[in-house]
């Protein structure tokens, strides 16, 4: 098997059943020897304790765990406390984000953008953490232009980010164009493609609409045509995403980061396809 650097993203489970499922998923995905498992952080800190629990469990099992941390509506004291807790458990990597305000919440907190959080983490903890930030090959939905989005991405890099993970994309050219724009802007950190396997079309279409990741027309029409035939949809999705990963690897990407939705089966099939 080719040795590809990989990382896997989970969300913090809510129930005992979800916790048990995540343990099984992790065990299966650990066979690919990922660089780290990351755990998302709910909008406005809503999953703070569950994210911590999942991260500490992963770390206790002997794997590298990277909590996501978002700053929208957070105070400096809250972030400081979280950083101390992670340092005490020898967590060495953070996925650092602004996050989105949950609907109905108006408190903005002490930070407006992710670059301010990166800056604060560096001030508080020096080089302790490897800091990952988010990147958007198809442009963040709030951005008014490609240029301003790149400029804002650079602010996170200049504040001390070590590497970036992208929003998922199905237009591979958008990723390559993004790398080119970054190069022109003297941004030289590794930009790792985030890979979203196709699990469920309705869910994917809804999420893609919100986060600005385009499902190309040809792909959307093919996926829609499967209707309720989930098995065929997933088989087709595995082929499409395997091909995307093969092209990315052929282009020399530093690593692949999989959005797993806490499921191991589809991700494992894709990795097995590209490592055969
Ligand atoms: P920022 O980098 O702050 O950018 C947000 C917007 O503001 C962009 O349009 C940017 O161009 C603009 N901007 C940035 N800085 C400035 C500035 N200084 N001045 C003016 N404009 C600026 N969300 C969660 O809630 N929890 C998670 O765990 C989570 N994990 C994620 C993991 C990955 C890999 C990715 C790609 C996204 C994740 N998200 C998560 C979603 C993310 O929080 C949203 O996309 C959010 O809208 C933007 O976060 P950001 O860190 O990219 O923000």
PDB file of N, CA and C in Angstrom, residues 21-124:
ATOM      1  N   UNK A  21     -20.235   4.196  18.327  1.00  0.00           N
ATOM      2  CA  UNK A  21     -20.028   4.179  16.867  1.00  0.00           C
ATOM      3  C   UNK A  21     -18.708   4.855  16.496  1.00  0.00           C
ATOM      4  N   UNK A  22     -18.430   5.986  17.145  1.00  0.00           N
ATOM      5  CA  UNK A  22     -17.189   6.697  16.823  1.00  0.00           C
ATOM      6  C   UNK A  22     -15.964   5.859  17.208  1.00  0.00           C
ATOM      7  N   UNK A  23     -16.069   5.118  18.295  1.00  0.00           N
ATOM      8  CA  UNK A  23     -14.937   4.245  18.692  1.00  0.00           C
ATOM      9  C   UNK A  23     -14.677   3.201  17.606  1.00  0.00           C
ATOM     10  N   UNK A  24     -15.771   2.631  17.068  1.00  0.00           N
ATOM     11  CA  UNK A  24     -15.602   1.618  15.999  1.00  0.00           C
ATOM     12  C   UNK A  24     -15.001   2.249  14.758  1.00  0.00           C
ATOM     13  N   UNK A  25     -15.536   3.435  14.402  1.00  0.00           N
ATOM     14  CA  UNK A  25     -15.049   4.143  13.212  1.00  0.00           C
ATOM     15  C   UNK A  25     -13.558   4.444  13.343  1.00  0.00           C
ATOM     16  N   UNK A  26     -13.198   4.925  14.515  1.00  0.00           N
ATOM     17  CA  UNK A  26     -11.796   5.302  14.765  1.00  0.00           C
ATOM     18  C   UNK A  26     -10.870   4.101  14.648  1.00  0.00           C
ATOM     19  N   UNK A  27     -11.352   2.976  15.205  1.00  0.00           N
ATOM     20  CA  UNK A  27     -10.527   1.760  15.177  1.00  0.00           C
ATOM     21  C   UNK A  27     -10.257   1.355  13.719  1.00  0.00           C
ATOM     22  N   UNK A  28     -11.314   1.432  12.912  1.00  0.00           N
ATOM     23  CA  UNK A  28     -11.177   1.051  11.502  1.00  0.00           C
ATOM     24  C   UNK A  28     -10.252   2.020  10.758  1.00  0.00           C
ATOM     25  N   UNK A  29     -10.453   3.323  10.986  1.00  0.00           N
ATOM     26  CA  UNK A  29      -9.657   4.306  10.250  1.00  0.00           C
ATOM     27  C   UNK A  29      -8.215   4.381  10.763  1.00  0.00           C
ATOM     28  N   UNK A  30      -8.004   3.963  11.997  1.00  0.00           N
ATOM     29  CA  UNK A  30      -6.638   3.982  12.557  1.00  0.00           C
ATOM     30  C   UNK A  30      -5.716   3.052  11.772  1.00  0.00           C
ATOM     31  N   UNK A  31      -6.290   2.053  11.096  1.00  0.00           N
ATOM     32  CA  UNK A  31      -5.446   1.124  10.328  1.00  0.00           C
ATOM     33  C   UNK A  31      -4.720   1.851   9.178  1.00  0.00           C
ATOM     34  N   UNK A  32      -5.241   3.036   8.798  1.00  0.00           N
ATOM     35  CA  UNK A  32      -4.565   3.817   7.744  1.00  0.00           C
ATOM     36  C   UNK A  32      -3.457   4.716   8.314  1.00  0.00           C
ATOM     37  N   UNK A  33      -3.242   4.616   9.606  1.00  0.00           N
ATOM     38  CA  UNK A  33      -2.186   5.386  10.301  1.00  0.00           C
ATOM     39  C   UNK A  33      -2.221   6.877   9.966  1.00  0.00           C
ATOM     40  N   UNK A  34      -3.353   7.523  10.276  1.00  0.00           N
ATOM     41  CA  UNK A  34      -3.473   8.956   9.964  1.00  0.00           C
ATOM     42  C   UNK A  34      -2.503   9.791  10.798  1.00  0.00           C
ATOM     43  N   UNK A  35      -2.213  10.981  10.283  1.00  0.00           N
ATOM     44  CA  UNK A  35      -1.371  11.913  11.059  1.00  0.00           C
ATOM     45  C   UNK A  35      -2.122  12.398  12.301  1.00  0.00           C
ATOM     46  N   UNK A  36      -3.443  12.605  12.147  1.00  0.00           N
ATOM     47  CA  UNK A  36      -4.254  13.001  13.307  1.00  0.00           C
ATOM     48  C   UNK A  36      -5.737  12.790  13.009  1.00  0.00           C
ATOM     49  N   UNK A  37      -6.506  12.732  14.094  1.00  0.00           N
ATOM     50  CA  UNK A  37      -7.971  12.755  14.007  1.00  0.00           C
ATOM     51  C   UNK A  37      -8.385  14.121  14.541  1.00  0.00           C
ATOM     52  N   UNK A  38      -9.267  14.818  13.824  1.00  0.00           N
ATOM     53  CA  UNK A  38      -9.736  16.091  14.375  1.00  0.00           C
ATOM     54  C   UNK A  38     -11.205  15.980  14.777  1.00  0.00           C
ATOM     55  N   UNK A  39     -11.602  16.854  15.708  1.00  0.00           N
ATOM     56  CA  UNK A  39     -12.992  16.837  16.196  1.00  0.00           C
ATOM     57  C   UNK A  39     -13.556  18.243  16.119  1.00  0.00           C
ATOM     58  N   UNK A  40     -14.691  18.388  15.467  1.00  0.00           N
ATOM     59  CA  UNK A  40     -15.258  19.730  15.247  1.00  0.00           C
ATOM     60  C   UNK A  40     -15.769  20.339  16.549  1.00  0.00           C
ATOM     61  N   UNK A  41     -16.034  21.642  16.453  1.00  0.00           N
ATOM     62  CA  UNK A  41     -16.448  22.452  17.607  1.00  0.00           C
ATOM     63  C   UNK A  41     -17.730  23.151  17.202  1.00  0.00           C
ATOM     64  N   UNK A  42     -18.828  22.881  17.901  1.00  0.00           N
ATOM     65  CA  UNK A  42     -20.130  23.423  17.494  1.00  0.00           C
ATOM     66  C   UNK A  42     -20.166  24.939  17.564  1.00  0.00           C
ATOM     67  N   UNK A  43     -20.991  25.509  16.708  1.00  0.00           N
ATOM     68  CA  UNK A  43     -21.120  26.962  16.625  1.00  0.00           C
ATOM     69  C   UNK A  43     -21.302  27.573  18.012  1.00  0.00           C
ATOM     70  N   UNK A  44     -20.544  28.648  18.251  1.00  0.00           N
ATOM     71  CA  UNK A  44     -20.676  29.376  19.515  1.00  0.00           C
ATOM     72  C   UNK A  44     -20.273  28.559  20.736  1.00  0.00           C
ATOM     73  N   UNK A  45     -19.484  27.506  20.556  1.00  0.00           N
ATOM     74  CA  UNK A  45     -19.009  26.708  21.701  1.00  0.00           C
ATOM     75  C   UNK A  45     -20.026  25.695  22.195  1.00  0.00           C
ATOM     76  N   UNK A  46     -21.074  25.443  21.400  1.00  0.00           N
ATOM     77  CA  UNK A  46     -22.164  24.580  21.868  1.00  0.00           C
ATOM     78  C   UNK A  46     -21.728  23.138  22.149  1.00  0.00           C
ATOM     79  N   UNK A  47     -20.603  22.693  21.591  1.00  0.00           N
ATOM     80  CA  UNK A  47     -20.166  21.312  21.844  1.00  0.00           C
ATOM     81  C   UNK A  47     -18.872  21.269  22.660  1.00  0.00           C
ATOM     82  N   UNK A  48     -18.551  22.383  23.305  1.00  0.00           N
ATOM     83  CA  UNK A  48     -17.241  22.506  23.968  1.00  0.00           C
ATOM     84  C   UNK A  48     -16.851  21.236  24.746  1.00  0.00           C
ATOM     85  N   UNK A  49     -17.721  20.799  25.664  1.00  0.00           N
ATOM     86  CA  UNK A  49     -17.343  19.665  26.515  1.00  0.00           C
ATOM     87  C   UNK A  49     -17.283  18.366  25.728  1.00  0.00           C
ATOM     88  N   UNK A  50     -18.214  18.195  24.800  1.00  0.00           N
ATOM     89  CA  UNK A  50     -18.214  16.941  24.003  1.00  0.00           C
ATOM     90  C   UNK A  50     -16.998  16.884  23.078  1.00  0.00           C
ATOM     91  N   UNK A  51     -16.611  18.045  22.537  1.00  0.00           N
ATOM     92  CA  UNK A  51     -15.401  18.074  21.697  1.00  0.00           C
ATOM     93  C   UNK A  51     -14.192  17.674  22.542  1.00  0.00           C
ATOM     94  N   UNK A  52     -14.107  18.252  23.743  1.00  0.00           N
ATOM     95  CA  UNK A  52     -12.980  17.925  24.637  1.00  0.00           C
ATOM     96  C   UNK A  52     -12.972  16.442  24.984  1.00  0.00           C
ATOM     97  N   UNK A  53     -14.137  15.914  25.334  1.00  0.00           N
ATOM     98  CA  UNK A  53     -14.211  14.486  25.725  1.00  0.00           C
ATOM     99  C   UNK A  53     -13.709  13.601  24.588  1.00  0.00           C
ATOM    100  N   UNK A  54     -14.181  13.888  23.376  1.00  0.00           N
ATOM    101  CA  UNK A  54     -13.785  13.047  22.228  1.00  0.00           C
ATOM    102  C   UNK A  54     -12.284  13.168  21.967  1.00  0.00           C
ATOM    103  N   UNK A  55     -11.782  14.390  22.048  1.00  0.00           N
ATOM    104  CA  UNK A  55     -10.355  14.633  21.797  1.00  0.00           C
ATOM    105  C   UNK A  55      -9.488  13.911  22.838  1.00  0.00           C
ATOM    106  N   UNK A  56      -9.884  14.010  24.094  1.00  0.00           N
ATOM    107  CA  UNK A  56      -9.073  13.374  25.149  1.00  0.00           C
ATOM    108  C   UNK A  56      -9.126  11.848  25.024  1.00  0.00           C
ATOM    109  N   UNK A  57     -10.269  11.330  24.624  1.00  0.00           N
ATOM    110  CA  UNK A  57     -10.372   9.879  24.450  1.00  0.00           C
ATOM    111  C   UNK A  57      -9.428   9.411  23.332  1.00  0.00           C
ATOM    112  N   UNK A  58      -9.418  10.165  22.239  1.00  0.00           N
ATOM    113  CA  UNK A  58      -8.544   9.798  21.104  1.00  0.00           C
ATOM    114  C   UNK A  58      -7.083   9.853  21.556  1.00  0.00           C
ATOM    115  N   UNK A  59      -6.750  10.932  22.243  1.00  0.00           N
ATOM    116  CA  UNK A  59      -5.365  11.110  22.707  1.00  0.00           C
ATOM    117  C   UNK A  59      -4.983   9.988  23.692  1.00  0.00           C
ATOM    118  N   UNK A  60      -5.921   9.614  24.558  1.00  0.00           N
ATOM    119  CA  UNK A  60      -5.639   8.539  25.535  1.00  0.00           C
ATOM    120  C   UNK A  60      -5.420   7.197  24.858  1.00  0.00           C
ATOM    121  N   UNK A  61      -6.013   7.034  23.685  1.00  0.00           N
ATOM    122  CA  UNK A  61      -5.815   5.781  22.947  1.00  0.00           C
ATOM    123  C   UNK A  61      -4.460   5.765  22.241  1.00  0.00           C
ATOM    124  N   UNK A  62      -3.747   6.885  22.309  1.00  0.00           N
ATOM    125  CA  UNK A  62      -2.398   6.922  21.734  1.00  0.00           C
ATOM    126  C   UNK A  62      -2.336   7.526  20.336  1.00  0.00           C
ATOM    127  N   UNK A  63      -3.450   8.135  19.869  1.00  0.00           N
ATOM    128  CA  UNK A  63      -3.438   8.793  18.553  1.00  0.00           C
ATOM    129  C   UNK A  63      -3.325  10.298  18.741  1.00  0.00           C
ATOM    130  N   UNK A  64      -2.823  10.980  17.705  1.00  0.00           N
ATOM    131  CA  UNK A  64      -2.771  12.440  17.768  1.00  0.00           C
ATOM    132  C   UNK A  64      -4.172  12.986  17.513  1.00  0.00           C
ATOM    133  N   UNK A  65      -4.623  13.862  18.407  1.00  0.00           N
ATOM    134  CA  UNK A  65      -5.973  14.429  18.278  1.00  0.00           C
ATOM    135  C   UNK A  65      -5.873  15.937  18.131  1.00  0.00           C
ATOM    136  N   UNK A  66      -6.684  16.479  17.241  1.00  0.00           N
ATOM    137  CA  UNK A  66      -6.673  17.926  17.007  1.00  0.00           C
ATOM    138  C   UNK A  66      -8.076  18.483  17.198  1.00  0.00           C
ATOM    139  N   UNK A  67      -8.316  19.202  18.297  1.00  0.00           N
ATOM    140  CA  UNK A  67      -9.629  19.829  18.447  1.00  0.00           C
ATOM    141  C   UNK A  67      -9.776  21.006  17.493  1.00  0.00           C
ATOM    142  N   UNK A  68     -10.981  21.193  16.967  1.00  0.00           N
ATOM    143  CA  UNK A  68     -11.292  22.440  16.280  1.00  0.00           C
ATOM    144  C   UNK A  68     -11.640  23.435  17.382  1.00  0.00           C
ATOM    145  N   UNK A  69     -11.331  24.684  17.126  1.00  0.00           N
ATOM    146  CA  UNK A  69     -11.663  25.716  18.112  1.00  0.00           C
ATOM    147  C   UNK A  69     -12.151  26.927  17.323  1.00  0.00           C
ATOM    148  N   UNK A  70     -13.328  27.424  17.676  1.00  0.00           N
ATOM    149  CA  UNK A  70     -13.832  28.576  16.926  1.00  0.00           C
ATOM    150  C   UNK A  70     -14.017  29.734  17.887  1.00  0.00           C
ATOM    151  N   UNK A  71     -13.927  30.952  17.352  1.00  0.00           N
ATOM    152  CA  UNK A  71     -13.864  32.106  18.254  1.00  0.00           C
ATOM    153  C   UNK A  71     -15.118  32.960  18.266  1.00  0.00           C
ATOM    154  N   UNK A  72     -16.023  32.741  17.332  1.00  0.00           N
ATOM    155  CA  UNK A  72     -17.184  33.632  17.291  1.00  0.00           C
ATOM    156  C   UNK A  72     -17.976  33.476  18.599  1.00  0.00           C
ATOM    157  N   UNK A  73     -18.279  34.582  19.206  1.00  0.00           N
ATOM    158  CA  UNK A  73     -19.001  34.687  20.486  1.00  0.00           C
ATOM    159  C   UNK A  73     -18.187  34.232  21.693  1.00  0.00           C
ATOM    160  N   UNK A  74     -16.896  33.911  21.512  1.00  0.00           N
ATOM    161  CA  UNK A  74     -16.064  33.493  22.654  1.00  0.00           C
ATOM    162  C   UNK A  74     -15.330  34.694  23.253  1.00  0.00           C
ATOM    163  N   UNK A  75     -15.060  34.603  24.548  1.00  0.00           N
ATOM    164  CA  UNK A  75     -14.239  35.642  25.182  1.00  0.00           C
ATOM    165  C   UNK A  75     -12.791  35.157  25.252  1.00  0.00           C
ATOM    166  N   UNK A  76     -11.885  36.082  25.468  1.00  0.00           N
ATOM    167  CA  UNK A  76     -10.471  35.713  25.593  1.00  0.00           C
ATOM    168  C   UNK A  76     -10.272  34.766  26.772  1.00  0.00           C
ATOM    169  N   UNK A  77     -10.981  35.016  27.865  1.00  0.00           N
ATOM    170  CA  UNK A  77     -10.829  34.139  29.042  1.00  0.00           C
ATOM    171  C   UNK A  77     -11.264  32.712  28.721  1.00  0.00           C
ATOM    172  N   UNK A  78     -12.357  32.591  27.998  1.00  0.00           N
ATOM    173  CA  UNK A  78     -12.838  31.236  27.646  1.00  0.00           C
ATOM    174  C   UNK A  78     -11.812  30.509  26.779  1.00  0.00           C
ATOM    175  N   UNK A  79     -11.273  31.231  25.803  1.00  0.00           N
ATOM    176  CA  UNK A  79     -10.286  30.597  24.906  1.00  0.00           C
ATOM    177  C   UNK A  79      -9.026  30.242  25.695  1.00  0.00           C
ATOM    178  N   UNK A  80      -8.610  31.146  26.575  1.00  0.00           N
ATOM    179  CA  UNK A  80      -7.397  30.908  27.376  1.00  0.00           C
ATOM    180  C   UNK A  80      -7.567  29.622  28.197  1.00  0.00           C
ATOM    181  N   UNK A  81      -8.737  29.463  28.783  1.00  0.00           N
ATOM    182  CA  UNK A  81      -9.017  28.287  29.620  1.00  0.00           C
ATOM    183  C   UNK A  81      -8.958  26.996  28.780  1.00  0.00           C
ATOM    184  N   UNK A  82      -9.515  27.077  27.590  1.00  0.00           N
ATOM    185  CA  UNK A  82      -9.523  25.923  26.686  1.00  0.00           C
ATOM    186  C   UNK A  82      -8.093  25.561  26.267  1.00  0.00           C
ATOM    187  N   UNK A  83      -7.313  26.568  25.950  1.00  0.00           N
ATOM    188  CA  UNK A  83      -5.922  26.320  25.525  1.00  0.00           C
ATOM    189  C   UNK A  83      -5.146  25.657  26.652  1.00  0.00           C
ATOM    190  N   UNK A  84      -5.370  26.119  27.875  1.00  0.00           N
ATOM    191  CA  UNK A  84      -4.655  25.539  29.032  1.00  0.00           C
ATOM    192  C   UNK A  84      -5.044  24.072  29.200  1.00  0.00           C
ATOM    193  N   UNK A  85      -6.341  23.795  29.052  1.00  0.00           N
ATOM    194  CA  UNK A  85      -6.816  22.405  29.201  1.00  0.00           C
ATOM    195  C   UNK A  85      -6.171  21.514  28.139  1.00  0.00           C
ATOM    196  N   UNK A  86      -6.049  22.013  26.925  1.00  0.00           N
ATOM    197  CA  UNK A  86      -5.443  21.206  25.862  1.00  0.00           C
ATOM    198  C   UNK A  86      -3.938  21.035  26.093  1.00  0.00           C
ATOM    199  N   UNK A  87      -3.307  22.084  26.546  1.00  0.00           N
ATOM    200  CA  UNK A  87      -1.863  21.955  26.814  1.00  0.00           C
ATOM    201  C   UNK A  87      -1.615  20.936  27.929  1.00  0.00           C
ATOM    202  N   UNK A  88      -2.484  20.966  28.943  1.00  0.00           N
ATOM    203  CA  UNK A  88      -2.310  20.036  30.074  1.00  0.00           C
ATOM    204  C   UNK A  88      -2.398  18.589  29.616  1.00  0.00           C
ATOM    205  N   UNK A  89      -3.121  18.335  28.520  1.00  0.00           N
ATOM    206  CA  UNK A  89      -3.272  16.960  28.019  1.00  0.00           C
ATOM    207  C   UNK A  89      -2.345  16.686  26.826  1.00  0.00           C
ATOM    208  N   UNK A  90      -1.373  17.578  26.639  1.00  0.00           N
ATOM    209  CA  UNK A  90      -0.375  17.370  25.576  1.00  0.00           C
ATOM    210  C   UNK A  90      -0.949  17.395  24.162  1.00  0.00           C
ATOM    211  N   UNK A  91      -2.069  18.089  23.980  1.00  0.00           N
ATOM    212  CA  UNK A  91      -2.598  18.278  22.626  1.00  0.00           C
ATOM    213  C   UNK A  91      -1.678  19.280  21.921  1.00  0.00           C
ATOM    214  N   UNK A  92      -1.274  18.946  20.699  1.00  0.00           N
ATOM    215  CA  UNK A  92      -0.273  19.778  20.027  1.00  0.00           C
ATOM    216  C   UNK A  92      -0.769  20.423  18.731  1.00  0.00           C
ATOM    217  N   UNK A  93      -2.017  20.145  18.361  1.00  0.00           N
ATOM    218  CA  UNK A  93      -2.503  20.674  17.080  1.00  0.00           C
ATOM    219  C   UNK A  93      -3.921  21.199  17.261  1.00  0.00           C
ATOM    220  N   UNK A  94      -4.216  22.335  16.630  1.00  0.00           N
ATOM    221  CA  UNK A  94      -5.564  22.921  16.688  1.00  0.00           C
ATOM    222  C   UNK A  94      -6.027  23.261  15.285  1.00  0.00           C
ATOM    223  N   UNK A  95      -7.295  23.019  15.003  1.00  0.00           N
ATOM    224  CA  UNK A  95      -7.887  23.529  13.765  1.00  0.00           C
ATOM    225  C   UNK A  95      -8.645  24.789  14.185  1.00  0.00           C
ATOM    226  N   UNK A  96      -8.161  25.940  13.724  1.00  0.00           N
ATOM    227  CA  UNK A  96      -8.540  27.232  14.306  1.00  0.00           C
ATOM    228  C   UNK A  96      -9.455  27.999  13.353  1.00  0.00           C
ATOM    229  N   UNK A  97     -10.648  28.309  13.835  1.00  0.00           N
ATOM    230  CA  UNK A  97     -11.690  28.852  12.954  1.00  0.00           C
ATOM    231  C   UNK A  97     -12.414  30.028  13.573  1.00  0.00           C
ATOM    232  N   UNK A  98     -13.070  30.773  12.720  1.00  0.00           N
ATOM    233  CA  UNK A  98     -13.990  31.786  13.242  1.00  0.00           C
ATOM    234  C   UNK A  98     -15.284  31.129  13.684  1.00  0.00           C
ATOM    235  N   UNK A  99     -15.796  30.207  12.865  1.00  0.00           N
ATOM    236  CA  UNK A  99     -17.097  29.610  13.139  1.00  0.00           C
ATOM    237  C   UNK A  99     -18.205  30.507  12.629  1.00  0.00           C
ATOM    238  N   UNK A 100     -19.421  30.006  12.741  1.00  0.00           N
ATOM    239  CA  UNK A 100     -20.593  30.795  12.351  1.00  0.00           C
ATOM    240  C   UNK A 100     -21.477  30.945  13.572  1.00  0.00           C
ATOM    241  N   UNK A 101     -22.092  32.101  13.701  1.00  0.00           N
ATOM    242  CA  UNK A 101     -22.987  32.313  14.842  1.00  0.00           C
ATOM    243  C   UNK A 101     -24.227  31.437  14.706  1.00  0.00           C
ATOM    244  N   UNK A 102     -24.595  30.697  15.765  1.00  0.00           N
ATOM    245  CA  UNK A 102     -25.852  29.955  15.677  1.00  0.00           C
ATOM    246  C   UNK A 102     -27.008  30.938  15.531  1.00  0.00           C
ATOM    247  N   UNK A 103     -28.060  30.559  14.814  1.00  0.00           N
ATOM    248  CA  UNK A 103     -29.153  31.518  14.587  1.00  0.00           C
ATOM    249  C   UNK A 103     -29.762  31.948  15.919  1.00  0.00           C
ATOM    250  N   UNK A 104     -30.068  33.222  16.007  1.00  0.00           N
ATOM    251  CA  UNK A 104     -30.685  33.739  17.221  1.00  0.00           C
ATOM    252  C   UNK A 104     -29.672  34.259  18.232  1.00  0.00           C
ATOM    253  N   UNK A 105     -28.377  33.940  18.031  1.00  0.00           N
ATOM    254  CA  UNK A 105     -27.366  34.407  18.980  1.00  0.00           C
ATOM    255  C   UNK A 105     -26.749  35.691  18.439  1.00  0.00           C
ATOM    256  N   UNK A 106     -26.649  36.710  19.293  1.00  0.00           N
ATOM    257  CA  UNK A 106     -26.160  37.986  18.792  1.00  0.00           C
ATOM    258  C   UNK A 106     -24.775  38.355  19.338  1.00  0.00           C
ATOM    259  N   UNK A 107     -24.339  37.671  20.402  1.00  0.00           N
ATOM    260  CA  UNK A 107     -23.069  38.040  21.021  1.00  0.00           C
ATOM    261  C   UNK A 107     -21.886  37.719  20.104  1.00  0.00           C
ATOM    262  N   UNK A 108     -21.091  38.718  19.798  1.00  0.00           N
ATOM    263  CA  UNK A 108     -19.967  38.509  18.887  1.00  0.00           C
ATOM    264  C   UNK A 108     -18.722  38.068  19.655  1.00  0.00           C
ATOM    265  N   UNK A 109     -18.581  38.472  20.897  1.00  0.00           N
ATOM    266  CA  UNK A 109     -17.432  38.066  21.699  1.00  0.00           C
ATOM    267  C   UNK A 109     -16.212  38.930  21.441  1.00  0.00           C
ATOM    268  N   UNK A 110     -15.042  38.423  21.852  1.00  0.00           N
ATOM    269  CA  UNK A 110     -13.812  39.220  21.778  1.00  0.00           C
ATOM    270  C   UNK A 110     -13.089  39.118  20.439  1.00  0.00           C
ATOM    271  N   UNK A 111     -13.570  38.264  19.551  1.00  0.00           N
ATOM    272  CA  UNK A 111     -12.874  38.067  18.275  1.00  0.00           C
ATOM    273  C   UNK A 111     -13.862  38.241  17.121  1.00  0.00           C
ATOM    274  N   UNK A 112     -13.384  38.838  16.053  1.00  0.00           N
ATOM    275  CA  UNK A 112     -14.267  38.985  14.898  1.00  0.00           C
ATOM    276  C   UNK A 112     -13.917  37.976  13.814  1.00  0.00           C
ATOM    277  N   UNK A 113     -12.626  37.766  13.588  1.00  0.00           N
ATOM    278  CA  UNK A 113     -12.188  36.869  12.508  1.00  0.00           C
ATOM    279  C   UNK A 113     -11.143  35.881  13.023  1.00  0.00           C
ATOM    280  N   UNK A 114     -10.954  34.818  12.239  1.00  0.00           N
ATOM    281  CA  UNK A 114     -10.041  33.752  12.663  1.00  0.00           C
ATOM    282  C   UNK A 114      -8.601  34.235  12.830  1.00  0.00           C
ATOM    283  N   UNK A 115      -8.188  35.242  12.026  1.00  0.00           N
ATOM    284  CA  UNK A 115      -6.792  35.705  12.166  1.00  0.00           C
ATOM    285  C   UNK A 115      -6.537  36.252  13.572  1.00  0.00           C
ATOM    286  N   UNK A 116      -7.593  36.819  14.201  1.00  0.00           N
ATOM    287  CA  UNK A 116      -7.434  37.355  15.570  1.00  0.00           C
ATOM    288  C   UNK A 116      -7.262  36.206  16.564  1.00  0.00           C
ATOM    289  N   UNK A 117      -7.942  35.101  16.292  1.00  0.00           N
ATOM    290  CA  UNK A 117      -7.798  33.932  17.175  1.00  0.00           C
ATOM    291  C   UNK A 117      -6.399  33.315  17.036  1.00  0.00           C
ATOM    292  N   UNK A 118      -5.928  33.211  15.785  1.00  0.00           N
ATOM    293  CA  UNK A 118      -4.577  32.659  15.563  1.00  0.00           C
ATOM    294  C   UNK A 118      -3.562  33.524  16.310  1.00  0.00           C
ATOM    295  N   UNK A 119      -3.716  34.824  16.166  1.00  0.00           N
ATOM    296  CA  UNK A 119      -2.808  35.765  16.812  1.00  0.00           C
ATOM    297  C   UNK A 119      -2.852  35.586  18.345  1.00  0.00           C
ATOM    298  N   UNK A 120      -4.044  35.453  18.886  1.00  0.00           N
ATOM    299  CA  UNK A 120      -4.202  35.295  20.338  1.00  0.00           C
ATOM    300  C   UNK A 120      -3.552  33.989  20.820  1.00  0.00           C
ATOM    301  N   UNK A 121      -3.751  32.905  20.049  1.00  0.00           N
ATOM    302  CA  UNK A 121      -3.170  31.609  20.451  1.00  0.00           C
ATOM    303  C   UNK A 121      -1.641  31.704  20.457  1.00  0.00           C
ATOM    304  N   UNK A 122      -1.085  32.367  19.463  1.00  0.00           N
ATOM    305  CA  UNK A 122       0.380  32.534  19.425  1.00  0.00           C
ATOM    306  C   UNK A 122       0.861  33.386  20.620  1.00  0.00           C
ATOM    307  N   UNK A 123       0.107  34.443  20.911  1.00  0.00           N
ATOM    308  CA  UNK A 123       0.494  35.292  22.060  1.00  0.00           C
ATOM    309  C   UNK A 123       0.476  34.508  23.359  1.00  0.00           C
ATOM    310  N   UNK A 124      -0.548  33.675  23.502  1.00  0.00           N
ATOM    311  CA  UNK A 124      -0.737  32.966  24.774  1.00  0.00           C
ATOM    312  C   UNK A 124       0.157  31.748  24.908  1.00  0.00           C
TER     313      UNK A 124
END
